[in-house]
Coordinates of C-alpha atoms in Angstrom, one line a residue:
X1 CA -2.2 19.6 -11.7
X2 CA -0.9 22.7 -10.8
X3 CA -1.0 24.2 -7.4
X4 CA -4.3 25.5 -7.9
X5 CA -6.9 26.7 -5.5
X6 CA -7.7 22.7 -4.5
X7 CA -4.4 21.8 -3.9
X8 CA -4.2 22.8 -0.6
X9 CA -6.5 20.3 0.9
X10 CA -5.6 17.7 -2.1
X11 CA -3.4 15.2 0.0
X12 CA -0.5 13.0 -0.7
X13 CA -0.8 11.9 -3.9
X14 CA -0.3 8.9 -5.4
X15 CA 2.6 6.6 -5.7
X16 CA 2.3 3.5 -8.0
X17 CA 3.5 1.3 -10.2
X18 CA 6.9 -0.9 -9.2
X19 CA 8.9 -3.0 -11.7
X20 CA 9.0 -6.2 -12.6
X21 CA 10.0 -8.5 -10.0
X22 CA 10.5 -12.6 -10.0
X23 CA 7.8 -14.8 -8.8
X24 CA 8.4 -16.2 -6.0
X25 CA 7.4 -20.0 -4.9
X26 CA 5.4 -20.4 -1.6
X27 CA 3.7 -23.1 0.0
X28 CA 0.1 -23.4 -0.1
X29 CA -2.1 -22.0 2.3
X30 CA -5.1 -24.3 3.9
X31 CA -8.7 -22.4 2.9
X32 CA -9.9 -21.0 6.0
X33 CA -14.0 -20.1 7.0
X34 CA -14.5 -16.5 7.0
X35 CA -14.2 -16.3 11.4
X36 CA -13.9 -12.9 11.7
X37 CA -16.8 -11.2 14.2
X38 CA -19.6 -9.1 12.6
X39 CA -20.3 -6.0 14.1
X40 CA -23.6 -5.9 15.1
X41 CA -26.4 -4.8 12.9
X42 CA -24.4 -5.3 9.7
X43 CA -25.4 -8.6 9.2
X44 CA -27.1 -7.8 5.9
X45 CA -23.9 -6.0 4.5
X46 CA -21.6 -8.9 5.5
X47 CA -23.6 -11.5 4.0
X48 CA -24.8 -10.1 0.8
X49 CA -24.0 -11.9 -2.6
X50 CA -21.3 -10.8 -4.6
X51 CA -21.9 -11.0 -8.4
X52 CA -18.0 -11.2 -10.3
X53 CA -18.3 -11.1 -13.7
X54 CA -15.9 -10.0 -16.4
X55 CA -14.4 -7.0 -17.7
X56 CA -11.5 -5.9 -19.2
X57 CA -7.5 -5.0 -18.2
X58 CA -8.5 -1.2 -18.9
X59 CA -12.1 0.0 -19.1
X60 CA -12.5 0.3 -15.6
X61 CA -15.8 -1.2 -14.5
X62 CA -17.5 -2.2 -18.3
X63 CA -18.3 -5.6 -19.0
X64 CA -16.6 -8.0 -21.0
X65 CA -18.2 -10.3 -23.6
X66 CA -14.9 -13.1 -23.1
X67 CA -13.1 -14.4 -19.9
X68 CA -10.1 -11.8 -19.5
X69 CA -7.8 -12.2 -16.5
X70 CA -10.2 -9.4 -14.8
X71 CA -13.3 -8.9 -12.3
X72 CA -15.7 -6.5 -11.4
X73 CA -18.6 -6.3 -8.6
X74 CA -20.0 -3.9 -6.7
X75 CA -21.7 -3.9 -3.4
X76 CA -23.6 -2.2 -1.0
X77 CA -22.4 -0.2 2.1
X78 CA -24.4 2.3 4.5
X79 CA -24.1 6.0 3.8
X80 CA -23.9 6.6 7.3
X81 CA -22.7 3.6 9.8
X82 CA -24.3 5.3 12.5
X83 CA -27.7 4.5 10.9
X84 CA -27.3 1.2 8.9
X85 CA -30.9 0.8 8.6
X86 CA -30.7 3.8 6.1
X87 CA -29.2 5.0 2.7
X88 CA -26.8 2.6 1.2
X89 CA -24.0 3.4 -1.6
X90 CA -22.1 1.5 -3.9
X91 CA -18.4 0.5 -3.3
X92 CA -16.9 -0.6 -6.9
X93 CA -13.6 -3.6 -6.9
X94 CA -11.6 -5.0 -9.7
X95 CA -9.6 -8.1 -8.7
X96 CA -7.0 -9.0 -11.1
X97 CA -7.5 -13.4 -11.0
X98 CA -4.3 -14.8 -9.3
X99 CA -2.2 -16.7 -11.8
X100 CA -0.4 -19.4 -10.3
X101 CA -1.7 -22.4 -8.7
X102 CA -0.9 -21.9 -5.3
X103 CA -3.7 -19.4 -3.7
X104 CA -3.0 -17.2 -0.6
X105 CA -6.3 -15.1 -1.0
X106 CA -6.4 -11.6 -1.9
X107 CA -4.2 -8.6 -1.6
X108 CA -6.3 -5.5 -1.4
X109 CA -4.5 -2.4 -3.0
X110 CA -5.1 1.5 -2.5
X111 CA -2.9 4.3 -4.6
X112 CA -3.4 6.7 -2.1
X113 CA -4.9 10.7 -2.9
X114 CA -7.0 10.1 -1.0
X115 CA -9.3 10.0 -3.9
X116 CA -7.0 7.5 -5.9
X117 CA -8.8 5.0 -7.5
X118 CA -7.9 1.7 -6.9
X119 CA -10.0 0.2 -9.8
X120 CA -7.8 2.2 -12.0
X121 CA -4.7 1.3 -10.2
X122 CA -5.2 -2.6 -10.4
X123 CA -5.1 -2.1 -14.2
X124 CA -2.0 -0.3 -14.2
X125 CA -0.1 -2.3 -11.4
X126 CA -1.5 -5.5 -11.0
X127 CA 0.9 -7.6 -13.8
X128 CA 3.9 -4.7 -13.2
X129 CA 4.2 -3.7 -9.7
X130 CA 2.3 -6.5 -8.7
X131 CA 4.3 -8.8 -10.5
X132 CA 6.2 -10.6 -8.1
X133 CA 3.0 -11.9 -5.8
X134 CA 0.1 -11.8 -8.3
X135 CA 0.7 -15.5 -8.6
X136 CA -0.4 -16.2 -5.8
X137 CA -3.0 -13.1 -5.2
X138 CA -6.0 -12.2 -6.2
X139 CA -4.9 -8.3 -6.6
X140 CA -8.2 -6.3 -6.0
X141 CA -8.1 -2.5 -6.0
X142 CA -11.6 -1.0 -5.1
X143 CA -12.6 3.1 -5.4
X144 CA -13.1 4.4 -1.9
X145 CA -16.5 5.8 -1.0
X146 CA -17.1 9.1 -3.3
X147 CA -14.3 8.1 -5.8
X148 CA -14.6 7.1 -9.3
X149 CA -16.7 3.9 -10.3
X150 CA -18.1 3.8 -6.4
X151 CA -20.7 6.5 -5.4
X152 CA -19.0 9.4 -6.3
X153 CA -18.9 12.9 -5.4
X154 CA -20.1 14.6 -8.5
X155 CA -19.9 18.2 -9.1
X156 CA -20.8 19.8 -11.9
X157 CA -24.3 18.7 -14.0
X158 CA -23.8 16.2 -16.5
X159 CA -23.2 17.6 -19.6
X160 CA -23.1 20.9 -18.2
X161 CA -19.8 21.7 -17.2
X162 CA -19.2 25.4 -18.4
X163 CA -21.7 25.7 -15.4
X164 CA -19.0 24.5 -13.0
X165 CA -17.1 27.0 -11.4
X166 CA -13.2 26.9 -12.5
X167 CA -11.1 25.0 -9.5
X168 CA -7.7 24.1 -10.0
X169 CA -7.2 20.2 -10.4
X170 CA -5.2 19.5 -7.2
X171 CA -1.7 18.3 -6.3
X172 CA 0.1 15.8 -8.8
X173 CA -0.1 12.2 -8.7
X174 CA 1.3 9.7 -10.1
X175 CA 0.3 6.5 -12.2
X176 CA 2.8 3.8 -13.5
X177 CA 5.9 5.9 -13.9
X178 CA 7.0 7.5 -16.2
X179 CA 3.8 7.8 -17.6
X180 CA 2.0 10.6 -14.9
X181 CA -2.0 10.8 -14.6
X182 CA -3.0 13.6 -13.1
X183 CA -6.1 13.2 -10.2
X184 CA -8.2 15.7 -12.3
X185 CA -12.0 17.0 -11.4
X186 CA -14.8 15.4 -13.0
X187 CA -16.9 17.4 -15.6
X188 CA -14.0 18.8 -17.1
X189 CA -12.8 21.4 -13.9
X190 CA -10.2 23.9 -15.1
X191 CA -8.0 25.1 -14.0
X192 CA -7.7 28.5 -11.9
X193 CA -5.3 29.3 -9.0
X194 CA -6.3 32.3 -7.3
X195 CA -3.9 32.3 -4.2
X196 CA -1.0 31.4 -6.7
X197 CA -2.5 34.4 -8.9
X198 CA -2.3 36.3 -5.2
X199 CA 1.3 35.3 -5.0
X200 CA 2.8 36.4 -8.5
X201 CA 0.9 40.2 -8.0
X202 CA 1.8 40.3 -4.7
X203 CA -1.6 40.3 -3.5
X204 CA -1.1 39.9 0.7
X205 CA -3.0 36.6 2.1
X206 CA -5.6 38.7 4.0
X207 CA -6.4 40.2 0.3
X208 CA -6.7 36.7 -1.1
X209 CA -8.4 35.2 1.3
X210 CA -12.0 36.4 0.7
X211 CA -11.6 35.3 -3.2
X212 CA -10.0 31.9 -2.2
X213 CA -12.9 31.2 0.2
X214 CA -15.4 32.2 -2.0
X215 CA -13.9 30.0 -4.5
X216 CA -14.1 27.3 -1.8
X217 CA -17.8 27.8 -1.4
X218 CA -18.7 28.1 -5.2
X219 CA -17.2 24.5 -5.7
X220 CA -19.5 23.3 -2.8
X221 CA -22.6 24.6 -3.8
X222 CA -22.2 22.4 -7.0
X223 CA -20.8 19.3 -5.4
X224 CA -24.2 19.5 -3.0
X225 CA -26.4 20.1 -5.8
X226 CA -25.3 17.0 -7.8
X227 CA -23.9 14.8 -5.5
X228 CA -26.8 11.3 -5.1
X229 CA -27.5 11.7 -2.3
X230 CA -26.5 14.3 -1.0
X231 CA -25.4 13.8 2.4
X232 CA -22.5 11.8 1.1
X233 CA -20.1 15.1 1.2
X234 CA -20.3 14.1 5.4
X235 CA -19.9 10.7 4.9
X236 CA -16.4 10.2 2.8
X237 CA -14.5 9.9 5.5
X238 CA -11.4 7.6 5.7
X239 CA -12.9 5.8 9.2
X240 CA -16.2 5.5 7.1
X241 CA -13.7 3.8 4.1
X242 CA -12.3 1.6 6.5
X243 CA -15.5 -0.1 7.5
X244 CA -16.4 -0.6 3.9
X245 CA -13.0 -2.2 3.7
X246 CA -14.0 -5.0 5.8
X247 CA -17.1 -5.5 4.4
X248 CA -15.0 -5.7 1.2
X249 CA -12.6 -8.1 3.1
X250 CA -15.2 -10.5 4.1
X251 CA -17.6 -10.6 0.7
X252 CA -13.8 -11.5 -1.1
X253 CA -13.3 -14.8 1.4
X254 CA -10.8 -13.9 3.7
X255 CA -10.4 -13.8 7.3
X256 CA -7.6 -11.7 7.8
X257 CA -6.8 -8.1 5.9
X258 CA -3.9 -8.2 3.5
X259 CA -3.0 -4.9 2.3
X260 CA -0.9 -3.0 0.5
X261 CA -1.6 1.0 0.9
X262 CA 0.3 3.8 -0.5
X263 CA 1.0 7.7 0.6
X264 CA -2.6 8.3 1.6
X265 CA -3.4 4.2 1.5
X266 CA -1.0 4.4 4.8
X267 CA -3.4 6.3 6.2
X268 CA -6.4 4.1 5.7
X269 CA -4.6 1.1 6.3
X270 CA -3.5 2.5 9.7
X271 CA -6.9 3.4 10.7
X272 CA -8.0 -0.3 9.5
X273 CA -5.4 -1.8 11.8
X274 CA -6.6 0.5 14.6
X275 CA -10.1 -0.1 14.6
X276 CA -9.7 -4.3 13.2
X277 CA -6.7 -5.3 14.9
X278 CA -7.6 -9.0 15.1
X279 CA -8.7 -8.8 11.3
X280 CA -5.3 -7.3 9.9
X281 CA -3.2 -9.5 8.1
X282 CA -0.2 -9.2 6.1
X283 CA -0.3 -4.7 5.7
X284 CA 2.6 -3.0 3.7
X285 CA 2.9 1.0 4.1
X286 CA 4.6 2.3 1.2
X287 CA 5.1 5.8 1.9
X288 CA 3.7 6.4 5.6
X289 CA 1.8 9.7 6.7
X290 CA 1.6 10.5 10.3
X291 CA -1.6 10.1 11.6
X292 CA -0.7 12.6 15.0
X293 CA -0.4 15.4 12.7
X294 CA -3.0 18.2 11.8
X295 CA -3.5 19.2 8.6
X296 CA -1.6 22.0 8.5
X297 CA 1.8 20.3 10.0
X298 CA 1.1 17.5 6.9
X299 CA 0.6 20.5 4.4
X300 CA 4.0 21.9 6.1
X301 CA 5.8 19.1 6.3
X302 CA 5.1 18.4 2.3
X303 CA 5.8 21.9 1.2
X304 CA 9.3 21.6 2.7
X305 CA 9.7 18.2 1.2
X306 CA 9.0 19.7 -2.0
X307 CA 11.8 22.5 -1.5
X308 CA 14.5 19.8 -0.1
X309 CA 13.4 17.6 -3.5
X310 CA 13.8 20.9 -5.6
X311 CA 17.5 21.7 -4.5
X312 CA 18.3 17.9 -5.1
X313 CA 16.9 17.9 -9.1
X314 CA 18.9 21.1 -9.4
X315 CA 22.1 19.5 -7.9
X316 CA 21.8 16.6 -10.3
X317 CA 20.8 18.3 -13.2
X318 CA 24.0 20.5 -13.1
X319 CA 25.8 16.7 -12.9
X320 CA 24.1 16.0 -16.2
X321 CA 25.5 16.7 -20.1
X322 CA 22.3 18.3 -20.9
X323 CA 21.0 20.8 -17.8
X324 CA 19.7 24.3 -18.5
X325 CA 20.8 25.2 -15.0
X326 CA 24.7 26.4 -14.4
X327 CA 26.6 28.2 -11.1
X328 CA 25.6 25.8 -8.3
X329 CA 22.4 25.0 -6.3
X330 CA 21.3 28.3 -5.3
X331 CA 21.8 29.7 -8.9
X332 CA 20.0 26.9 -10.1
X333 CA 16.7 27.0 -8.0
X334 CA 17.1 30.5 -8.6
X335 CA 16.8 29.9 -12.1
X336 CA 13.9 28.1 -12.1
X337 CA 12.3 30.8 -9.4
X338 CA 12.9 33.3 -12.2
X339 CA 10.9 31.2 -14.8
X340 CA 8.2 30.7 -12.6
X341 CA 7.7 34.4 -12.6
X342 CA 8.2 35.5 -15.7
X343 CA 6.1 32.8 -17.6
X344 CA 2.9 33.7 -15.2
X345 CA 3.6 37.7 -16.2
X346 CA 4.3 36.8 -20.3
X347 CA 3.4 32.7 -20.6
X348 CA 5.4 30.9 -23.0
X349 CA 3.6 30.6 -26.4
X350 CA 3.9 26.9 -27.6
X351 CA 2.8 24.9 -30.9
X352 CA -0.2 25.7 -30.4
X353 CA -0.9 29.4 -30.5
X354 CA -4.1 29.5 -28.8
X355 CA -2.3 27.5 -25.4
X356 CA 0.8 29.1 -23.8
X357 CA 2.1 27.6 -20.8
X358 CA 2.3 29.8 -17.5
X359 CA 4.6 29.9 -14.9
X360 CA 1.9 27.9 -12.7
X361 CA 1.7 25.5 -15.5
X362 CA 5.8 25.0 -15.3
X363 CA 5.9 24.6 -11.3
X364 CA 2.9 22.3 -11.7
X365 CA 5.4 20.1 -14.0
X366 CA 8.5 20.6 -12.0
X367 CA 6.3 19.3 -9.0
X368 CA 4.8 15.8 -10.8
X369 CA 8.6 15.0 -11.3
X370 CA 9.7 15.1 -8.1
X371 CA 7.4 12.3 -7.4
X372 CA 9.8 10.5 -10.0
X373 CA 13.1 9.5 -9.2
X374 CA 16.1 10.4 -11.1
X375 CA 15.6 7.9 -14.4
X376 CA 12.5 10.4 -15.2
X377 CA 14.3 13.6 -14.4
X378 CA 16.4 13.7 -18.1
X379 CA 12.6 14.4 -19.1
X380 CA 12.1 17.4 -16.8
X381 CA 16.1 18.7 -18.0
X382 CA 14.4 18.7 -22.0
X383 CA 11.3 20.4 -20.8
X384 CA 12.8 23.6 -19.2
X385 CA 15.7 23.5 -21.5
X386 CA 13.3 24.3 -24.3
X387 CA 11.2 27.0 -21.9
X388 CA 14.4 28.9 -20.6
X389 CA 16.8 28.5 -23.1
X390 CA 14.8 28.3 -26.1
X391 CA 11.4 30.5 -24.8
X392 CA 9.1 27.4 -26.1
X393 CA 6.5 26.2 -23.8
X394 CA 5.6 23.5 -26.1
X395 CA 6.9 20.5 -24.2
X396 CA 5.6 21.8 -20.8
X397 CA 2.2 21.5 -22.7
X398 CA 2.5 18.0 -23.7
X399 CA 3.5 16.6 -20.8
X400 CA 0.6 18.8 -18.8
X401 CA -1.5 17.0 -21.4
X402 CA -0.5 13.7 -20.4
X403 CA -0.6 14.4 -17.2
X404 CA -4.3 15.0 -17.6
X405 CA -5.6 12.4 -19.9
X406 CA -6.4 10.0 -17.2
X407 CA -8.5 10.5 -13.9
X408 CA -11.9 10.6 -12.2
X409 CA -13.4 12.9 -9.4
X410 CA -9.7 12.5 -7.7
X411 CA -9.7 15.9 -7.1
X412 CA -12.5 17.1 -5.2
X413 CA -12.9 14.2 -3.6
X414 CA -9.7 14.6 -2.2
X415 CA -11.1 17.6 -0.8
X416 CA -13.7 16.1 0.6
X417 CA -11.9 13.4 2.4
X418 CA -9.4 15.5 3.5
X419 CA -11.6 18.2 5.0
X420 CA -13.7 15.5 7.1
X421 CA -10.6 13.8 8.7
X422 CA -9.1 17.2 10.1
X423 CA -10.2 19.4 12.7
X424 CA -10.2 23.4 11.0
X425 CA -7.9 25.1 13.6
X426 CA -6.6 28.9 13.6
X427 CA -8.0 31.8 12.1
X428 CA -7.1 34.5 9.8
X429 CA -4.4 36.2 11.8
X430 CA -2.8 32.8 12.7
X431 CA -3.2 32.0 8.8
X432 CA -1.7 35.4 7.9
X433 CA 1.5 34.6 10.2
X434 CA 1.8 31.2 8.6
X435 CA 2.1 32.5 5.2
X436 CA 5.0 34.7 6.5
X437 CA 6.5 31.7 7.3
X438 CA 6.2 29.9 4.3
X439 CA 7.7 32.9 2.2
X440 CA 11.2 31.5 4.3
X441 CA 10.7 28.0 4.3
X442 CA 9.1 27.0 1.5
X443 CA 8.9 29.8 -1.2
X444 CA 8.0 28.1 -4.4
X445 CA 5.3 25.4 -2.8
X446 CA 4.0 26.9 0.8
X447 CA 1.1 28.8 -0.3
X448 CA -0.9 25.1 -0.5
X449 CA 0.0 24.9 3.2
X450 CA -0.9 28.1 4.4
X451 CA -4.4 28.0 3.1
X452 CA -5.5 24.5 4.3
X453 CA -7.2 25.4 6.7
X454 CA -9.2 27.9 5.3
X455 CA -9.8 26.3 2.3
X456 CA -11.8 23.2 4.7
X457 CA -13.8 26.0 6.5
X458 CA -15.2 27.4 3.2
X459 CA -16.0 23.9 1.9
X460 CA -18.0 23.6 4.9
X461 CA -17.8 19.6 5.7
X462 CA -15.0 19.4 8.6
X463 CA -13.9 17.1 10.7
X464 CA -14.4 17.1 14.9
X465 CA -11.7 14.3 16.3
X466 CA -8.2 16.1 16.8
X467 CA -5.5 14.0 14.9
X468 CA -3.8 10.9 17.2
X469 CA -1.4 8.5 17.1
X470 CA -2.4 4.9 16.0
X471 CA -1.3 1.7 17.7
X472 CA -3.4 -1.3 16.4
X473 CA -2.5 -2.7 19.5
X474 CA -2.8 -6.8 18.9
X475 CA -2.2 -6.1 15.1
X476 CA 0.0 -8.7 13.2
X477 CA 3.5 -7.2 12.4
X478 CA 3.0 -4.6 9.7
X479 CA 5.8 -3.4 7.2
X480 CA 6.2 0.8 6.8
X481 CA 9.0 2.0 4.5
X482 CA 10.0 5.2 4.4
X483 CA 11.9 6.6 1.2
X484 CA 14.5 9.6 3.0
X485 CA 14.1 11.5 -1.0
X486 CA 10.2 11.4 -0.6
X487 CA 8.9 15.2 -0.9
X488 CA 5.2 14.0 -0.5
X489 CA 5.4 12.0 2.5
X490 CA 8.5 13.4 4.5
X491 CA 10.9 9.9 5.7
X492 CA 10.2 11.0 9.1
X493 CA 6.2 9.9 8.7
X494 CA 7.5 6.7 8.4
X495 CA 9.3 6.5 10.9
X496 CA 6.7 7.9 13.1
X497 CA 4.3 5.9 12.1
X498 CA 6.3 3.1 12.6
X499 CA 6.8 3.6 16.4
X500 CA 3.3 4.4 16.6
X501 CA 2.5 1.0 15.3
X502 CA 2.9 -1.3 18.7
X503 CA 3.7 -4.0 15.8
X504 CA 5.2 -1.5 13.0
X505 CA 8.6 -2.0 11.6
X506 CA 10.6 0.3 9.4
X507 CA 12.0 -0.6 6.0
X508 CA 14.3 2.4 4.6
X509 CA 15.0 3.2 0.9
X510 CA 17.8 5.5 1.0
X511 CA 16.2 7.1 -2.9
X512 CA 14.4 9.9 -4.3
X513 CA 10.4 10.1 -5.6
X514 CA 7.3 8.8 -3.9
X515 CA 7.6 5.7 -2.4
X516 CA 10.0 2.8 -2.7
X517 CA 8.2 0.0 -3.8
X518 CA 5.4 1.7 -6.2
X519 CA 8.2 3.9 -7.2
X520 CA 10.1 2.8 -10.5
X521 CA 13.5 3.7 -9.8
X522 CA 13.8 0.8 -6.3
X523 CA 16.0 -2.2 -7.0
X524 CA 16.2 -6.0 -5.8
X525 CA 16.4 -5.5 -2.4
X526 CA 13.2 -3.5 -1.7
X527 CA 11.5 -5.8 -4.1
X528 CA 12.7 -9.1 -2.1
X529 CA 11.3 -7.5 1.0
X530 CA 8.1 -7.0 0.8
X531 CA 7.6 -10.0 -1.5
X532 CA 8.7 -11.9 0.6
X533 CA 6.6 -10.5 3.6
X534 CA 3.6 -10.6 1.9
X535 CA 4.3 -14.2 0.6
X536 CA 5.5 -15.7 3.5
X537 CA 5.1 -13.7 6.5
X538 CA 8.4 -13.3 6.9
X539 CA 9.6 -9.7 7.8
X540 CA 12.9 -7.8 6.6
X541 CA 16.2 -8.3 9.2
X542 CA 15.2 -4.9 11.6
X543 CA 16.2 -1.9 10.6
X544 CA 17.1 -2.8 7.0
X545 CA 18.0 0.1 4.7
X546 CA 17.8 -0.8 0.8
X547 CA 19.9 1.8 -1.2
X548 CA 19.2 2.7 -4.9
X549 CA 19.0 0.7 -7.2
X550 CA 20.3 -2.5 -5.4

């Protein structure tokens, strides 16, 4: 959860979990055939049978002995779509049953990471975020190739995790807020953060760098030696995910792709609308990335975010009754600078004397809330209120322990996504000059940019294709919104994306946190839009900006 040595490749994270909205009357929709064309030698995978049978609103993928409003299935993809003749793996759903008696189909649903599980998601979101069009819905989150319930990337022998080496768990993400779920390694990964370690000594980037890559190459070694099979560390792409998402679409009834996709779920759904124009249906992007960029300008462009969302918590808090914080902005991120330091040189003892809390520990919580928006951040004021005013690290611990109750192999198999979509580009002395950069731009959060790139050559399965812009060009009209507060996915992704999109259209959500609509603090008017879309068809007025709460 902290910035560990995995975070630098760990992605946008996730964004989920809207309130409660209305439901919303439509007309009924006339069953359709299944039209769409099957490409050619996937007959097999397009046709198979599809065997639904219960299980339970949490659980994930375990059957249930009575009728709940829940399914499970898996089917079967190929490893390699190049060769579909060979290896298959599994790709795991979880429809929550529509409620209401009018039926549009199904709404497909991705969290983002990548490395998100969507099964998890649907159980969170389904009857919450969901709420407004699950009437009408079937609402089926699956786990993307190498995630969670599908055919994961596994990387530590079961049972045998003190074998594993220590890897930090990743960036933050987000379930339902305010209740966070950090995207945690399977097998029990701890965590370690050597280039953060680097940072607090002092330790140049050219000194670091041999450990960090080494670190890299450690965690590969035992993701190749435990992965079944094992040539699925080159096969987790997110163009590979796409194809299994219309194999998914198909097997579930429908001829068009409705979709709603989130942070990294932009990107897949992006890439689906690019390579199955004609099959793309009703596609909300909540939370856009920017497909032209490389994975250093994302990495930047977060890291900055992250410094821009700092300033504004500090600016609010010092508007609050109860902030720790006092002469201005500056002071304030100052303040917080200082505990970063000092709790990594002497960590905080807390109520349980055997687990202090370290300054990466505190920025690793600090970070998680600014995925909220402000109706979480009292939380945050409590937490370093009691570390700086009353030297207890007690409630940084419990909310790191919440944050890590909760997740599957999010975390490395956000590495490995991540690492096969991008290109590795530059070299040590052009990684050197980046972390000067940083030091200016992005002080508390850059060191995840600057060692991206190195961190993907170490792990050893990179992508070839440079980044591009997507057009889906004969797509039906698809919905991005942009949040401008977003740290994690920058307001000008969206509206890049957007124009990329020959049929994109911009929603705004002038708010702070992940997202708009998976984000808990949006109001009415973000909640009519994209209900309404997906209900009916009918897109926002262009150019509408929701603000706050209204």
């Amino acid at each position: 959860m902290a910035a560990g040595v995995l975070a630098a490749v760990s992605g946008v994270c996730l964004g989920v979990g809207a309130g409660a909205v209305p439901a919303v009357a439509v007309p009924a929709a006339p069953a359709v055939a299944v039209k769409a064309a099957v490409p050619k030698g996937l007959e097999s995978f397009y046709g198979q049978t599809v065997e639904w049978y219960d299980c339970g609103a949490t659980g994930g993928m375990e059957k249930s002995a009575e009728a709940t409003a829940f399914k499970c299935a898996k089917v079967k993809v190929p490893l390699d779509y190049s060769q579909p003749d060979g290896q298959t793996i599994e790709i795991a759903m979880k429809k929550h049953v529509a409620t209401g008696s009018i039926h549009r189909g199904s709404l497909f649903i991705n969290p983002g990471g990548p490395g998100g599980s969507g099964v998890q998601y649907v159980e969170a979101a389904a009857e919450t975020g969901f709420a407004g069009v699950q009437g009408s819905y079937d609402i089926i989150g699956f786990d993307p190739r190498g995630v969670g319930s599908s055919t994961p990337i596994t990387c530590a022998a079961a049972n045998d995790a003190a074998a594993a080496p220590a890897a930090g768990v990743g960036a933050p993400q987000a379930d339902t807020p305010p209740s966070p779920v950090d995207g945690g390694a399977n097998n029990d990964y701890k965590e370690k953060s050597p280039e953060v370690d680097a940072a607090a000594s002092g330790t140049s980037f050219e000194d670091a760098a041999p450990r960090i890559a080494d670190e890299y190459k450690q965690v590969e070694a035992q993701c190749a030696a435990n992965t079944k099979p094992a040539g699925l560390l080159d096969h987790v792409d997110t163009v590979s995910a796409v194809r299994d998402l219309d194999i998914l679409r198909a097997l579930s009834g429908n001829e068009k792709l409705d979709y709603a996709g989130f942070s990294y779920g932009t990107y897949l759904g992006a890439h689906y609308a690019e390579l199955f124009p004609s099959n793309t249906g009703r596609m909300v992007l909540d939370g856009a990335m920017d497909p032209s960029l490389t994975l250093y300008e994302s990495r930047r462009g977060q890291v900055i975010g992250f410094e821009h969302s700092l300033r504004t918590y500090v600016e609010w808090c010092q508007g609050a009754a109860d902030c720790p914080l006092s002469g201005g902005t500056d002071a304030g991120v100052q303040q917080i600078s200082d505990l970063f330091s000092s709790a990594d040189q002497s960590p905080l003892p807390t109520s349980d004397p055997n687990r202090s809390v370290t300054g990466t520990d505190i920025k690793g919580v600090v970070t998680q809330y600014m995925y909220f928006s402000e109706q979480d951040w009292p939380v945050l004021n409590q937490a370093l209120t009691q570390a700086i005013v009353h030297h207890d690290g007690s409630m940084i611990r419990s909310i790191l322990d919440r944050f890590q109750s909760a997740g599957s192999n999010s975390t490395l198999a956000r590495l490995a996504i991540n690492c096969l979509d991008y290109q590795v580009e530059g070299d040590m002395t052009s990684w050197a000059a980046r972390d000067q950069e940083m030091e200016q731009v992005a002080p508390h959060f850059g060191q995840t940019a600057v060692i991206s790139d190195l961190a993907c050559q170490s792990w050893g399965h990179t992508g070839t294709q440079p980044p591009k812009a997507l057009h889906a060009k004969g797509a039906a009209p698809i919905l991005v919104i942009g949040t401008t507060g977003d740290p994690a996915t920058p307001y000008e992704w969206a509206k890049a994306l957007a124009g990329q999109l020959e049929s994109g259209q911009l929603l705004t959500w002038e708010g702070n946190g992940h997202t708009a609509y998976a984000n808990a603090g949006h109001g009415p008017c973000i909640t009519k839009a994209v209900d309404t879309y997906l209900l009916t068809g009918t897109m926002p007025k262009k150019d509408l900006t929701c603000r706050g709460k209204e």
